[in-house]
Structures are given as C-alpha cells and as structure tokens.
Amino acid sequence: MSRILDQRILLLVISFSASVQSTKILSEWKKCGDPECEKAMSRVQATTDYLGPDCRYLNFKTGEEIIVYSKLSRENENLWTGSKGKNFGYFPRDAVKVEEVLIGEEVEVLTKETDFLCLHEDKYTFE
C-alpha cells in the first residue's frame, strides 16, 4: 500500500513539474502597438518553415503571412507573437521578414501569466 502511495506522489510531482515548464514565463516584458496589445504591429512573411516546441508556438511554412501583435523584450527579444488565420502563438523573429509596419510607436508593458498558456479551440489548456 505504501508503494502505491509513493508511486502516486511521484506521478503527481512529475505532472506538476511538466505543467510548470509548459506555462513557463518566457519574458517579464513585451512590446506592443498599444497598452492592451490589441493593435496589429506589423505584417510579416515567413522566410523558413517553423515548427514550435510546444502548443504556445505558431507553426508555419515559408511564404505564409503572419500578423504580429507583440514582441517579447529585455530577456528574450527573439520571440514575437502573432496570428496566422485562427492560429496564434510565439515564433522566432529571425524566421520572418517584415513586409509592412502598421504602428508608429511601440509601447513596453509587463507580460501576464496568461500570455504563456496554450490556447486551443477558444479554451485555455492547462497541461
């Protein structure tokens, strides 16, 4: 009986640590087109195929168009956030080229924990 309890505790610890990793905050700060990060910042085109490491990332193929809504700043400036059709997520800025800038000035704001959750079919996924 004690062994079964130990195994359940171990599974719970493993499950919790996987959950923490999947919702890991990638940066404390981000740059946006407005304080609410609702304005599109730019239109970019993929210069390479990209397959992200988890559900927080946007997957795309070379040539696809992406609308950028925010850019992580300070400790992780390589990741931008954008949408392609109904899909939304992070992607490396060096995988795209800017086709059109849609805002005049960027605003730096604090990120929120919800910025780093997976979104599937209009529902948040807590792994």
GROMACS .gro file of C-alpha atoms in nm:
model
  127
    1MET     CA    1   0.000   0.000   0.000
    2SER     CA    2   0.286   0.235   0.084
    3ARG     CA    3   0.448   0.163  -0.251
    4ILE     CA    4   0.130   0.258  -0.441
    5LEU     CA    5   0.109   0.584  -0.245
    6ASP     CA    6   0.475   0.658  -0.324
    7GLN     CA    7   0.410   0.599  -0.696
    8ARG     CA    8   0.107   0.828  -0.694
    9ILE     CA    9   0.306   1.103  -0.523
   10LEU     CA   10   0.585   1.062  -0.778
   11LEU     CA   11   0.334   1.085  -1.066
   12LEU     CA   12   0.184   1.398  -0.910
   13VAL     CA   13   0.527   1.561  -0.879
   14ILE     CA   14   0.615   1.473  -1.240
   15SER     CA   15   0.279   1.605  -1.362
   16PHE     CA   16   0.321   1.930  -1.168
   17SER     CA   17   0.675   1.989  -1.296
   18ALA     CA   18   0.562   1.932  -1.658
   19SER     CA   19   0.279   2.182  -1.602
   20VAL     CA   20   0.518   2.443  -1.465
   21GLN     CA   21   0.751   2.400  -1.761
   22SER     CA   22   0.470   2.435  -2.018
   23THR     CA   23   0.349   2.762  -1.866
   24LYS     CA   24   0.698   2.899  -1.807
   25ILE     CA   25   0.716   3.275  -1.839
   26LEU     CA   26   0.934   3.348  -2.141
   27SER     CA   27   0.985   3.717  -2.055
   28GLU     CA   28   0.866   3.970  -1.798
   29TRP     CA   29   0.822   4.241  -2.064
   30LYS     CA   30   0.679   4.274  -2.413
   31LYS     CA   31   0.642   4.550  -2.672
   32CYS     CA   32   0.304   4.616  -2.830
   33GLY     CA   33   0.127   4.864  -3.056
   34ASP     CA   34  -0.094   4.984  -2.769
   35PRO     CA   35  -0.112   4.928  -2.388
   36GLU     CA   36  -0.365   4.642  -2.430
   37CYS     CA   37  -0.165   4.472  -2.709
   38GLU     CA   38  -0.472   4.460  -2.932
   39LYS     CA   39  -0.336   4.657  -3.230
   40ALA     CA   40  -0.151   4.473  -3.501
   41MET     CA   41   0.211   4.589  -3.510
   42SER     CA   42   0.322   4.457  -3.845
   43ARG     CA   43   0.261   4.213  -4.126
   44VAL     CA   44   0.545   3.967  -4.184
   45GLN     CA   45   0.620   3.683  -4.421
   46ALA     CA   46   0.779   3.354  -4.318
   47THR     CA   47   1.127   3.307  -4.466
   48THR     CA   48   1.154   2.947  -4.344
   49ASP     CA   49   0.934   2.664  -4.220
   50TYR     CA   50   0.892   2.668  -3.842
   51LEU     CA   51   0.760   2.402  -3.604
   52GLY     CA   52   0.747   2.521  -3.242
   53PRO     CA   53   0.848   2.311  -2.941
   54ASP     CA   54   0.501   2.318  -2.776
   55CYS     CA   55   0.145   2.445  -2.811
   56ARG     CA   56   0.239   2.806  -2.723
   57TYR     CA   57   0.420   2.845  -3.054
   58LEU     CA   58   0.289   2.928  -3.401
   59ASN     CA   59   0.377   2.678  -3.674
   60PHE     CA   60   0.410   2.798  -4.033
   61LYS     CA   61   0.557   2.731  -4.374
   62THR     CA   62   0.782   2.950  -4.590
   63GLY     CA   63   0.587   3.229  -4.759
   64GLU     CA   64   0.292   3.236  -4.519
   65GLU     CA   65   0.174   3.574  -4.389
   66ILE     CA   66   0.165   3.642  -4.013
   67ILE     CA   67   0.022   3.941  -3.827
   68VAL     CA   68   0.245   4.044  -3.533
   69TYR     CA   69   0.076   4.166  -3.210
   70SER     CA   70   0.364   4.174  -2.964
   71LYS     CA   71   0.737   4.120  -2.928
   72LEU     CA   72   0.896   3.986  -2.612
   73SER     CA   73   1.157   4.227  -2.482
   74ARG     CA   74   1.454   4.252  -2.248
   75GLU     CA   75   1.546   3.894  -2.154
   76ASN     CA   76   1.401   3.722  -2.464
   77GLU     CA   77   1.385   3.960  -2.761
   78ASN     CA   78   1.399   3.685  -3.024
   79LEU     CA   79   1.033   3.579  -2.980
   80TRP     CA   80   0.740   3.761  -3.138
   81THR     CA   81   0.370   3.681  -3.103
   82GLY     CA   82   0.134   3.669  -3.394
   83SER     CA   83  -0.151   3.506  -3.577
   84LYS     CA   84  -0.195   3.314  -3.897
   85GLY     CA   85  -0.562   3.257  -3.967
   86LYS     CA   86  -0.714   3.117  -3.646
   87ASN     CA   87  -0.375   3.011  -3.504
   88PHE     CA   88  -0.190   3.230  -3.255
   89GLY     CA   89   0.147   3.187  -3.084
   90TYR     CA   90   0.516   3.267  -3.045
   91PHE     CA   91   0.775   3.239  -3.319
   92PRO     CA   92   1.139   3.344  -3.366
   93ARG     CA   93   1.180   3.684  -3.529
   94ASP     CA   94   1.461   3.556  -3.748
   95ALA     CA   95   1.216   3.316  -3.921
   96VAL     CA   96   1.027   3.607  -4.081
   97LYS     CA   97   1.082   3.930  -4.272
   98VAL     CA   98   0.878   4.244  -4.212
   99GLU     CA   99   0.657   4.330  -4.509
  100GLU     CA  100   0.464   4.622  -4.356
  101VAL     CA  101   0.485   4.817  -4.028
  102LEU     CA  102   0.134   4.904  -3.905
  103ILE     CA  103   0.210   5.120  -3.598
  104GLY     CA  104   0.412   5.435  -3.538
  105GLU     CA  105   0.549   5.361  -3.193
  106GLU     CA  106   0.594   5.055  -2.970
  107VAL     CA  107   0.479   5.052  -2.606
  108GLU     CA  108   0.657   4.830  -2.350
  109VAL     CA  109   0.428   4.659  -2.097
  110LEU     CA  110   0.456   4.382  -1.839
  111THR     CA  111   0.358   4.035  -1.953
  112LYS     CA  112   0.082   3.841  -1.778
  113GLU     CA  113   0.082   3.475  -1.681
  114THR     CA  114  -0.198   3.419  -1.934
  115ASP     CA  115   0.039   3.528  -2.212
  116PHE     CA  116   0.214   3.192  -2.176
  117LEU     CA  117  -0.078   2.948  -2.170
  118CYS     CA  118  -0.180   2.728  -2.460
  119LEU     CA  119  -0.498   2.827  -2.639
  120HIS     CA  120  -0.684   2.555  -2.832
  121GLU     CA  121  -1.027   2.597  -2.986
  122ASP     CA  122  -1.108   2.907  -2.777
  123LYS     CA  123  -1.022   2.729  -2.449
  124TYR     CA  124  -0.715   2.763  -2.231
  125THR     CA  125  -0.521   2.441  -2.193
  126PHE     CA  126  -0.353   2.383  -1.860
  127GLU     CA  127  -0.109   2.097  -1.907
   0.00000   0.00000   0.00000
